[in-house]
GROMACS .gro file of C-alpha atoms in nm:
model
  427
    1MET     CA    1   4.052  -1.679  -3.444
    2ASN     CA    2   4.036  -1.943  -3.718
    3LEU     CA    3   3.736  -2.167  -3.773
    4LYS     CA    4   3.889  -2.500  -3.865
    5SER     CA    5   3.563  -2.697  -3.905
    6ALA     CA    6   3.194  -2.704  -3.823
    7ASN     CA    7   3.038  -3.045  -3.872
    8LYS     CA    8   2.681  -3.151  -3.806
    9VAL     CA    9   2.675  -3.453  -3.571
   10ASP     CA   10   2.301  -3.477  -3.499
   11THR     CA   11   1.976  -3.286  -3.539
   12ASN     CA   12   2.047  -2.925  -3.438
   13LYS     CA   13   2.387  -3.032  -3.304
   14TYR     CA   14   2.736  -2.944  -3.435
   15GLU     CA   15   3.099  -3.007  -3.350
   16VAL     CA   16   3.300  -2.689  -3.397
   17ILE     CA   17   3.681  -2.678  -3.393
   18VAL     CA   18   3.838  -2.336  -3.342
   19GLU     CA   19   4.200  -2.224  -3.342
   20VAL     CA   20   4.309  -1.916  -3.147
   21GLU     CA   21   4.628  -1.763  -3.285
   22ALA     CA   22   4.948  -1.728  -3.086
   23ASP     CA   23   4.948  -1.347  -3.072
   24VAL     CA   24   4.587  -1.335  -2.949
   25PHE     CA   25   4.651  -1.603  -2.687
   26ASN     CA   26   4.976  -1.453  -2.562
   27THR     CA   27   4.818  -1.109  -2.535
   28GLU     CA   28   4.539  -1.259  -2.321
   29VAL     CA   29   4.791  -1.454  -2.108
   30ASN     CA   30   4.969  -1.126  -2.041
   31LYS     CA   31   4.638  -0.966  -1.936
   32VAL     CA   32   4.577  -1.250  -1.692
   33TYR     CA   33   4.931  -1.211  -1.557
   34ARG     CA   34   4.876  -0.838  -1.491
   35ARG     CA   35   4.546  -0.917  -1.319
   36GLU     CA   36   4.674  -1.203  -1.103
   37VAL     CA   37   5.027  -1.082  -1.019
   38LYS     CA   38   4.882  -0.850  -0.754
   39LYS     CA   39   4.791  -1.157  -0.550
   40ILE     CA   40   5.124  -1.342  -0.587
   41ASN     CA   41   5.413  -1.331  -0.339
   42ILE     CA   42   5.757  -1.426  -0.478
   43PRO     CA   43   6.065  -1.416  -0.247
   44GLY     CA   44   6.294  -1.128  -0.344
   45PHE     CA   45   6.014  -0.922  -0.504
   46ARG     CA   46   5.760  -0.686  -0.361
   47LYS     CA   47   5.406  -0.826  -0.367
   48GLY     CA   48   5.258  -0.778  -0.711
   49LYS     CA   49   5.591  -0.690  -0.875
   50ALA     CA   50   5.728  -1.032  -0.978
   51PRO     CA   51   5.802  -1.062  -1.352
   52ARG     CA   52   5.587  -1.299  -1.555
   53ALA     CA   53   5.889  -1.510  -1.652
   54ILE     CA   54   5.982  -1.566  -1.285
   55ILE     CA   55   5.627  -1.673  -1.194
   56GLU     CA   56   5.611  -1.909  -1.492
   57LYS     CA   57   5.949  -2.056  -1.395
   58MET     CA   58   5.826  -2.127  -1.041
   59TYR     CA   59   5.471  -2.246  -1.121
   60GLY     CA   60   5.505  -2.367  -1.478
   61GLU     CA   61   5.468  -2.205  -1.818
   62SER     CA   62   5.093  -2.281  -1.823
   63VAL     CA   63   5.015  -2.110  -1.491
   64PHE     CA   64   4.801  -1.843  -1.662
   65TYR     CA   65   4.671  -2.055  -1.951
   66GLU     CA   66   4.347  -2.176  -1.798
   67ASP     CA   67   4.221  -1.829  -1.710
   68ALA     CA   68   4.326  -1.695  -2.050
   69ILE     CA   69   4.141  -1.977  -2.227
   70GLN     CA   70   3.830  -1.914  -2.018
   71ASP     CA   71   3.842  -1.545  -2.108
   72LEU     CA   72   3.895  -1.605  -2.480
   73TYR     CA   73   3.681  -1.899  -2.579
   74PRO     CA   74   3.332  -1.736  -2.554
   75GLY     CA   75   3.427  -1.464  -2.800
   76ALA     CA   76   3.616  -1.707  -3.023
   77LEU     CA   77   3.317  -1.942  -3.030
   78ALA     CA   78   3.081  -1.653  -3.110
   79ASP     CA   79   3.305  -1.545  -3.400
   80ALA     CA   80   3.320  -1.904  -3.525
   81ALA     CA   81   2.941  -1.934  -3.505
   82GLU     CA   82   2.900  -1.616  -3.708
   83GLU     CA   83   3.144  -1.740  -3.972
   84ALA     CA   84   2.975  -2.081  -3.989
   85LYS     CA   85   2.629  -1.918  -3.980
   86LEU     CA   86   2.528  -2.116  -3.671
   87ASP     CA   87   2.275  -1.980  -3.421
   88ILE     CA   88   2.417  -2.141  -3.106
   89VAL     CA   89   2.164  -2.181  -2.825
   90GLY     CA   90   2.365  -2.404  -2.591
   91VAL     CA   91   2.702  -2.570  -2.537
   92GLU     CA   92   2.713  -2.938  -2.447
   93ASP     CA   93   3.089  -2.979  -2.414
   94ILE     CA   94   3.415  -2.790  -2.465
   95SER     CA   95   3.761  -2.943  -2.467
   96VAL     CA   96   4.101  -2.786  -2.532
   97ASP     CA   97   4.319  -2.998  -2.758
   98GLU     CA   98   4.637  -2.790  -2.755
   99ALA     CA   99   4.759  -2.485  -2.566
  100GLY     CA  100   5.100  -2.317  -2.567
  101LYS     CA  101   5.296  -2.028  -2.708
  102GLN     CA  102   5.161  -2.128  -3.048
  103GLY     CA  103   4.807  -2.051  -2.925
  104PHE     CA  104   4.540  -2.309  -2.856
  105THR     CA  105   4.273  -2.512  -3.028
  106PHE     CA  106   3.941  -2.610  -2.876
  107LYS     CA  107   3.652  -2.830  -2.978
  108ALA     CA  108   3.294  -2.739  -2.884
  109VAL     CA  109   2.985  -2.954  -2.920
  110VAL     CA  110   2.697  -2.708  -2.950
  111PHE     CA  111   2.322  -2.701  -2.996
  112VAL     CA  112   2.177  -2.464  -3.253
  113SER     CA  113   1.834  -2.314  -3.302
  114PRO     CA  114   1.612  -2.547  -3.509
  115GLU     CA  115   1.735  -2.544  -3.868
  116GLU     CA  116   1.413  -2.681  -4.012
  117VAL     CA  117   1.114  -2.475  -3.899
  118ASP     CA  118   0.784  -2.446  -4.077
  119ILE     CA  119   0.431  -2.336  -4.004
  120ASN     CA  120   0.117  -2.337  -4.216
  121GLY     CA  121  -0.247  -2.249  -4.157
  122TYR     CA  122  -0.166  -1.942  -3.949
  123GLU     CA  123  -0.382  -1.708  -4.156
  124GLY     CA  124  -0.751  -1.707  -4.068
  125ILE     CA  125  -0.721  -1.889  -3.735
  126LYS     CA  126  -1.067  -1.942  -3.587
  127VAL     CA  127  -1.116  -1.821  -3.232
  128GLU     CA  128  -1.417  -1.836  -3.003
  129ALA     CA  129  -1.514  -1.476  -2.934
  130LYS     CA  130  -1.580  -1.393  -2.571
  131SER     CA  131  -1.893  -1.186  -2.512
  132THR     CA  132  -1.844  -0.813  -2.462
  133GLU     CA  133  -2.214  -0.736  -2.398
  134VAL     CA  134  -2.269  -0.514  -2.095
  135THR     CA  135  -2.591  -0.642  -1.939
  136ASP     CA  136  -2.801  -0.484  -1.665
  137GLU     CA  137  -2.708  -0.781  -1.450
  138LEU     CA  138  -2.337  -0.697  -1.475
  139VAL     CA  139  -2.405  -0.332  -1.393
  140ASN     CA  140  -2.616  -0.433  -1.093
  141GLU     CA  141  -2.344  -0.671  -0.971
  142LYS     CA  142  -2.092  -0.389  -0.982
  143ILE     CA  143  -2.324  -0.158  -0.790
  144GLU     CA  144  -2.390  -0.429  -0.530
  145LYS     CA  145  -2.017  -0.465  -0.469
  146VAL     CA  146  -1.991  -0.090  -0.415
  147ARG     CA  147  -2.290  -0.103  -0.179
  148ASP     CA  148  -2.123  -0.387   0.013
  149ARG     CA  149  -1.800  -0.188   0.049
  150ASN     CA  150  -2.001   0.104   0.186
  151SER     CA  151  -2.220  -0.102   0.419
  152ARG     CA  152  -2.223  -0.079   0.797
  153LEU     CA  153  -2.273  -0.346   1.058
  154ILE     CA  154  -2.575  -0.324   1.287
  155THR     CA  155  -2.667  -0.543   1.582
  156VAL     CA  156  -2.975  -0.764   1.536
  157GLU     CA  157  -3.182  -0.839   1.845
  158ASP     CA  158  -3.525  -0.941   1.715
  159ARG     CA  159  -3.442  -1.263   1.528
  160PRO     CA  160  -3.213  -1.569   1.527
  161VAL     CA  161  -2.900  -1.617   1.313
  162LYS     CA  162  -2.947  -1.656   0.939
  163ASP     CA  163  -2.710  -1.722   0.652
  164GLY     CA  164  -2.487  -1.422   0.581
  165ASP     CA  165  -2.498  -1.287   0.939
  166ILE     CA  166  -2.190  -1.228   1.151
  167ALA     CA  167  -2.214  -1.429   1.473
  168VAL     CA  168  -1.998  -1.313   1.763
  169ILE     CA  169  -1.920  -1.632   1.956
  170ASP     CA  170  -1.706  -1.796   2.221
  171PHE     CA  171  -1.614  -2.151   2.129
  172GLU     CA  172  -1.407  -2.438   2.263
  173GLY     CA  173  -1.349  -2.768   2.085
  174PHE     CA  174  -1.315  -3.117   2.232
  175VAL     CA  175  -1.210  -3.456   2.092
  176ASP     CA  176  -1.289  -3.761   2.307
  177GLY     CA  177  -1.384  -3.523   2.586
  178GLU     CA  178  -1.045  -3.348   2.586
  179ALA     CA  179  -0.992  -2.987   2.476
  180PHE     CA  180  -0.742  -2.961   2.191
  181GLU     CA  181  -0.483  -2.693   2.117
  182GLY     CA  182  -0.602  -2.409   1.895
  183GLY     CA  183  -0.968  -2.498   1.939
  184LYS     CA  184  -1.068  -2.210   2.163
  185ALA     CA  185  -1.151  -1.842   2.106
  186GLU     CA  186  -1.360  -1.565   2.261
  187SER     CA  187  -1.575  -1.300   2.091
  188PHE     CA  188  -1.487  -1.441   1.750
  189ASN     CA  189  -1.660  -1.279   1.450
  190LEU     CA  190  -1.776  -1.561   1.223
  191THR     CA  191  -1.952  -1.483   0.895
  192ILE     CA  192  -2.210  -1.758   0.845
  193GLY     CA  193  -2.174  -1.916   0.503
  194SER     CA  194  -1.813  -1.803   0.452
  195GLY     CA  195  -1.676  -2.156   0.481
  196GLN     CA  196  -1.416  -2.029   0.725
  197PHE     CA  197  -1.470  -2.321   0.964
  198ILE     CA  198  -1.488  -2.694   0.896
  199PRO     CA  199  -1.798  -2.829   0.716
  200GLY     CA  200  -2.111  -2.841   0.933
  201PHE     CA  201  -1.990  -2.587   1.190
  202GLU     CA  202  -2.148  -2.269   1.059
  203GLU     CA  203  -2.475  -2.436   0.956
  204GLN     CA  204  -2.544  -2.543   1.315
  205ILE     CA  205  -2.532  -2.183   1.437
  206ILE     CA  206  -2.819  -2.083   1.206
  207GLY     CA  207  -3.142  -2.049   1.402
  208LYS     CA  208  -2.970  -1.974   1.735
  209SER     CA  209  -3.044  -1.653   1.924
  210THR     CA  210  -2.837  -1.403   2.120
  211GLY     CA  211  -2.739  -1.543   2.460
  212ASP     CA  212  -2.783  -1.910   2.358
  213GLU     CA  213  -2.528  -2.162   2.481
  214PHE     CA  214  -2.516  -2.490   2.290
  215THR     CA  215  -2.299  -2.774   2.162
  216ILE     CA  216  -2.245  -2.868   1.799
  217ASP     CA  217  -2.103  -3.193   1.662
  218VAL     CA  218  -1.871  -3.196   1.361
  219THR     CA  219  -1.610  -3.426   1.208
  220PHE     CA  220  -1.276  -3.296   1.089
  221PRO     CA  221  -1.201  -3.369   0.721
  222GLU     CA  222  -0.970  -3.662   0.649
  223GLU     CA  223  -0.723  -3.426   0.478
  224TYR     CA  224  -0.723  -3.172   0.766
  225GLN     CA  225  -0.386  -3.000   0.806
  226ALA     CA  226  -0.350  -3.097   1.173
  227ALA     CA  227  -0.288  -3.471   1.144
  228GLU     CA  228  -0.392  -3.541   1.505
  229LEU     CA  229  -0.742  -3.405   1.430
  230ALA     CA  230  -0.789  -3.541   1.077
  231GLY     CA  231  -1.105  -3.753   1.053
  232LYS     CA  232  -1.185  -3.713   1.423
  233ALA     CA  233  -1.536  -3.654   1.560
  234SER     CA  234  -1.548  -3.345   1.781
  235GLN     CA  235  -1.779  -3.131   1.988
  236PHE     CA  236  -1.773  -2.753   2.021
  237LYS     CA  237  -1.926  -2.565   2.310
  238ILE     CA  238  -2.063  -2.235   2.181
  239LYS     CA  239  -2.191  -1.916   2.342
  240LEU     CA  240  -2.359  -1.669   2.105
  241HIS     CA  241  -2.296  -1.312   2.225
  242GLU     CA  242  -2.424  -1.104   1.937
  243ILE     CA  243  -2.574  -1.118   1.588
  244LYS     CA  244  -2.470  -0.860   1.331
  245GLU     CA  245  -2.584  -0.796   0.977
  246LYS     CA  246  -2.476  -0.564   0.702
  247GLU     CA  247  -2.695  -0.265   0.633
  248LEU     CA  248  -2.654  -0.160   0.270
  249PRO     CA  249  -2.706   0.199   0.154
  250GLU     CA  250  -2.994   0.278  -0.078
  251VAL     CA  251  -2.898   0.336  -0.441
  252ASP     CA  252  -3.005   0.696  -0.488
  253ASP     CA  253  -2.847   1.020  -0.601
  254GLU     CA  254  -2.694   1.083  -0.257
  255PHE     CA  255  -2.528   0.740  -0.265
  256VAL     CA  256  -2.390   0.816  -0.613
  257LYS     CA  257  -2.242   1.146  -0.497
  258ASP     CA  258  -2.072   0.968  -0.206
  259VAL     CA  259  -1.909   0.697  -0.415
  260SER     CA  260  -1.833   0.876  -0.744
  261ASP     CA  261  -1.802   1.211  -0.915
  262LYS     CA  262  -2.144   1.168  -1.078
  263GLU     CA  263  -2.464   1.343  -0.973
  264THR     CA  264  -2.740   1.096  -1.055
  265VAL     CA  265  -2.799   0.720  -1.057
  266GLU     CA  266  -2.847   0.729  -1.433
  267GLU     CA  267  -2.509   0.900  -1.487
  268TYR     CA  268  -2.345   0.652  -1.251
  269ARG     CA  269  -2.489   0.353  -1.434
  270GLU     CA  270  -2.366   0.493  -1.767
  271GLU     CA  271  -2.017   0.535  -1.624
  272ILE     CA  272  -2.019   0.176  -1.499
  273LYS     CA  273  -2.136   0.056  -1.841
  274GLY     CA  274  -1.842   0.233  -2.005
  275ASP     CA  275  -1.593   0.088  -1.757
  276LEU     CA  276  -1.736  -0.260  -1.799
  277ALA     CA  277  -1.736  -0.232  -2.178
  278GLU     CA  278  -1.365  -0.143  -2.173
  279LYS     CA  279  -1.287  -0.424  -1.926
  280LEU     CA  280  -1.482  -0.686  -2.123
  281GLN     CA  281  -1.315  -0.582  -2.449
  282LYS     CA  282  -0.969  -0.619  -2.295
  283GLU     CA  283  -1.064  -0.960  -2.158
  284ALA     CA  284  -1.201  -1.066  -2.497
  285ASP     CA  285  -0.888  -0.947  -2.680
  286SER     CA  286  -0.665  -1.122  -2.427
  287ASP     CA  287  -0.864  -1.445  -2.456
  288ALA     CA  288  -0.853  -1.432  -2.838
  289GLU     CA  289  -0.476  -1.379  -2.826
  290ARG     CA  290  -0.442  -1.676  -2.589
  291GLN     CA  291  -0.630  -1.898  -2.834
  292ILE     CA  292  -0.416  -1.773  -3.124
  293ILE     CA  293  -0.094  -1.839  -2.933
  294GLU     CA  294  -0.203  -2.191  -2.846
  295LYS     CA  295  -0.293  -2.258  -3.209
  296LEU     CA  296   0.038  -2.122  -3.340
  297CYS     CA  297   0.226  -2.350  -3.102
  298GLU     CA  298   0.021  -2.645  -3.230
  299LEU     CA  299   0.089  -2.553  -3.595
  300LEU     CA  300   0.465  -2.514  -3.548
  301GLU     CA  301   0.676  -2.787  -3.710
  302ALA     CA  302   1.023  -2.803  -3.554
  303GLU     CA  303   1.253  -3.023  -3.349
  304ILE     CA  304   1.345  -2.797  -3.059
  305PRO     CA  305   1.657  -2.863  -2.847
  306GLU     CA  306   1.571  -2.903  -2.479
  307VAL     CA  307   1.837  -2.644  -2.395
  308MET     CA  308   1.619  -2.372  -2.550
  309TYR     CA  309   1.347  -2.445  -2.295
  310GLU     CA  310   1.607  -2.449  -2.017
  311ASN     CA  311   1.748  -2.115  -2.133
  312LYS     CA  312   1.401  -1.962  -2.128
  313LYS     CA  313   1.334  -2.091  -1.775
  314ASN     CA  314   1.663  -1.935  -1.665
  315ASP     CA  315   1.561  -1.605  -1.828
  316MET     CA  316   1.229  -1.613  -1.645
  317LEU     CA  317   1.404  -1.688  -1.315
  318ARG     CA  318   1.635  -1.388  -1.368
  319ASP     CA  319   1.336  -1.168  -1.449
  320PHE     CA  320   1.168  -1.285  -1.128
  321ASP     CA  321   1.483  -1.204  -0.929
  322MET     CA  322   1.490  -0.853  -1.079
  323GLN     CA  323   1.123  -0.808  -0.991
  324LEU     CA  324   1.192  -0.914  -0.633
  325ARG     CA  325   1.487  -0.676  -0.609
  326SER     CA  326   1.268  -0.388  -0.727
  327GLN     CA  327   1.049  -0.468  -0.424
  328GLY     CA  328   1.342  -0.474  -0.181
  329LEU     CA  329   1.380  -0.853  -0.175
  330ASP     CA  330   1.605  -1.100  -0.359
  331LEU     CA  331   1.567  -1.452  -0.492
  332LYS     CA  332   1.779  -1.618  -0.222
  333THR     CA  333   1.574  -1.462   0.060
  334TYR     CA  334   1.247  -1.540  -0.117
  335LEU     CA  335   1.343  -1.906  -0.158
  336GLN     CA  336   1.422  -1.927   0.214
  337TYR     CA  337   1.081  -1.780   0.301
  338VAL     CA  338   0.885  -2.022   0.082
  339GLY     CA  339   1.103  -2.328   0.144
  340MET     CA  340   1.177  -2.385  -0.225
  341SER     CA  341   1.486  -2.419  -0.442
  342ALA     CA  342   1.563  -2.228  -0.762
  343ASP     CA  343   1.501  -2.552  -0.954
  344ASP     CA  344   1.153  -2.575  -0.798
  345VAL     CA  345   1.069  -2.225  -0.921
  346LYS     CA  346   1.212  -2.298  -1.266
  347GLU     CA  347   1.005  -2.615  -1.293
  348GLY     CA  348   0.696  -2.404  -1.231
  349TYR     CA  349   0.788  -2.206  -1.543
  350LYS     CA  350   0.814  -2.518  -1.762
  351GLU     CA  351   0.486  -2.493  -1.952
  352GLN     CA  352   0.508  -2.118  -1.999
  353ALA     CA  353   0.873  -2.140  -2.111
  354GLU     CA  354   0.793  -2.405  -2.371
  355GLN     CA  355   0.507  -2.194  -2.507
  356ARG     CA  356   0.726  -1.882  -2.531
  357VAL     CA  357   1.000  -2.067  -2.721
  358LYS     CA  358   0.753  -2.223  -2.965
  359LEU     CA  359   0.569  -1.895  -3.018
  360ARG     CA  360   0.890  -1.707  -3.096
  361LEU     CA  361   0.997  -1.968  -3.351
  362ALA     CA  362   0.651  -1.967  -3.507
  363LEU     CA  363   0.638  -1.589  -3.539
  364GLU     CA  364   0.993  -1.566  -3.675
  365LYS     CA  365   0.896  -1.812  -3.949
  366ILE     CA  366   0.574  -1.623  -4.026
  367ALA     CA  367   0.773  -1.298  -4.044
  368GLU     CA  368   1.007  -1.462  -4.292
  369LYS     CA  369   0.722  -1.601  -4.505
  370GLU     CA  370   0.528  -1.274  -4.509
  371GLY     CA  371   0.829  -1.051  -4.576
  372PHE     CA  372   0.821  -0.868  -4.242
  373THR     CA  373   1.196  -0.911  -4.186
  374ASP     CA  374   1.280  -0.606  -4.399
  375VAL     CA  375   1.257  -0.355  -4.113
  376THR     CA  376   1.337   0.001  -4.223
  377ASP     CA  377   1.574   0.235  -4.041
  378GLU     CA  378   1.276   0.463  -3.969
  379GLU     CA  379   1.087   0.178  -3.802
  380LEU     CA  380   1.397   0.090  -3.601
  381GLU     CA  381   1.447   0.447  -3.477
  382ALA     CA  382   1.078   0.476  -3.390
  383GLU     CA  383   1.102   0.160  -3.181
  384TYR     CA  384   1.413   0.285  -3.001
  385THR     CA  385   1.230   0.610  -2.923
  386LYS     CA  386   0.927   0.419  -2.795
  387LEU     CA  387   1.144   0.204  -2.567
  388ALA     CA  388   1.333   0.511  -2.442
  389ASP     CA  389   1.005   0.679  -2.351
  390ALA     CA  390   0.872   0.365  -2.184
  391TYR     CA  391   1.183   0.314  -1.969
  392LYS     CA  392   1.250   0.687  -1.924
  393MET     CA  393   1.598   0.647  -2.068
  394GLU     CA  394   1.801   0.826  -2.332
  395ALA     CA  395   1.773   0.663  -2.674
  396ASP     CA  396   2.152   0.615  -2.690
  397LYS     CA  397   2.142   0.417  -2.367
  398VAL     CA  398   1.870   0.193  -2.508
  399LYS     CA  399   2.080   0.138  -2.820
  400GLU     CA  400   2.370   0.029  -2.602
  401ALA     CA  401   2.148  -0.222  -2.423
  402ILE     CA  402   1.962  -0.360  -2.727
  403SER     CA  403   2.140  -0.425  -3.056
  404ALA     CA  404   1.983  -0.308  -3.381
  405GLU     CA  405   1.983  -0.668  -3.508
  406ALA     CA  406   1.792  -0.795  -3.203
  407LEU     CA  407   1.543  -0.509  -3.219
  408ARG     CA  408   1.481  -0.562  -3.592
  409LYS     CA  409   1.391  -0.924  -3.513
  410ASP     CA  410   1.155  -0.812  -3.236
  411ILE     CA  411   0.982  -0.567  -3.471
  412ALA     CA  412   0.942  -0.837  -3.736
  413VAL     CA  413   0.795  -1.076  -3.479
  414GLU     CA  414   0.554  -0.808  -3.359
  415LYS     CA  415   0.441  -0.747  -3.717
  416ALA     CA  416   0.384  -1.121  -3.761
  417MET     CA  417   0.171  -1.135  -3.448
  418ASP     CA  418  -0.036  -0.837  -3.560
  419PHE     CA  419  -0.085  -1.002  -3.900
  420VAL     CA  420  -0.210  -1.326  -3.745
  421LYS     CA  421  -0.444  -1.144  -3.504
  422GLU     CA  422  -0.589  -0.924  -3.779
  423SER     CA  423  -0.655  -1.224  -4.001
  424ALA     CA  424  -0.814  -1.433  -3.722
  425ILE     CA  425  -1.180  -1.523  -3.764
  426LYS     CA  426  -1.393  -1.472  -3.454
  427GLU     CA  427  -1.689  -1.705  -3.418
   0.00000   0.00000   0.00000
């Protein structure tokens, strides 16, 4: 491979001309011949046994050129980029100028990672600190949720329906005196105040007693999903069979023993305080990091090629496909289920993809400015070991999957992020 020229034609855009030598090209053409000959039938020869010269005589000397060029150009372009010190992030166009026994020459118009990147003001970023105080109110809320999960339903016979009760009802709906499809049910358990039914329905059951039969009037919302009912006035005939309410357990030592491994209410409350403190701290750290990331993206100065955002969206789509496959599904089947296209899913990643690209560029520049790019061999080996443990793989396998150069960059970026977080000022 010979790099003939690499000329800048626009911001972050180059025209690269590369020559592939005759011996390299002819070797690749011969590889393509050996791969494709198995599929070719030539009269007088057994299938897959026709000489290359005979096939070229019948179909033309260039019969294997296109496949050979397709196989060679990615590596040739990568070598040219390394020689020209270009970080190619996308290819706009490729054209082959010459191809023959003398080799071939191709021209590629490529996008490169932003050449002019800067960021200032990243040290001492001010963030609004989220409260980590564990109040009695939070502890009580947690206990109430546990009480609710351990409640039991009892039938109420000595009072009418109130908010929060479960009303067991028969109902049938009518519009203009005609029953409509889907508007009828028997012995339906409706939690009053849940908002499960259209506005005004549940409120009109409050105050009714077991055995009551009555009619309620409601109007379907204008944006109701069933177009034929949207905005229509309707009447529902109701029969109230039963009223149920939740009976919550008392918070005492026996309750604590049932729901935890603690012995007393005091011990249980202390355990909840500890759990809440840990949860609130994680939430506060996550929120502070979110604010820092947003600020770094704002501070970044760079003209970013659109292809970098597109590449990131494609990466995220591939990650999603892998996640689906780990759950026994695949992207194609998922898209059929939800009635979406791959482009629809990618568009949903747009904002997140843009933030990830900007953040990476920002942190790489900070790493450069702060001298974090000098990653030692010891740090590199430690990171390989950590990844091997995390993925339950042998370290050598991890090294095959992730190059040392790529991992050094990741370590430097991680150091930069730690530096920015440690220097942040919480208010």
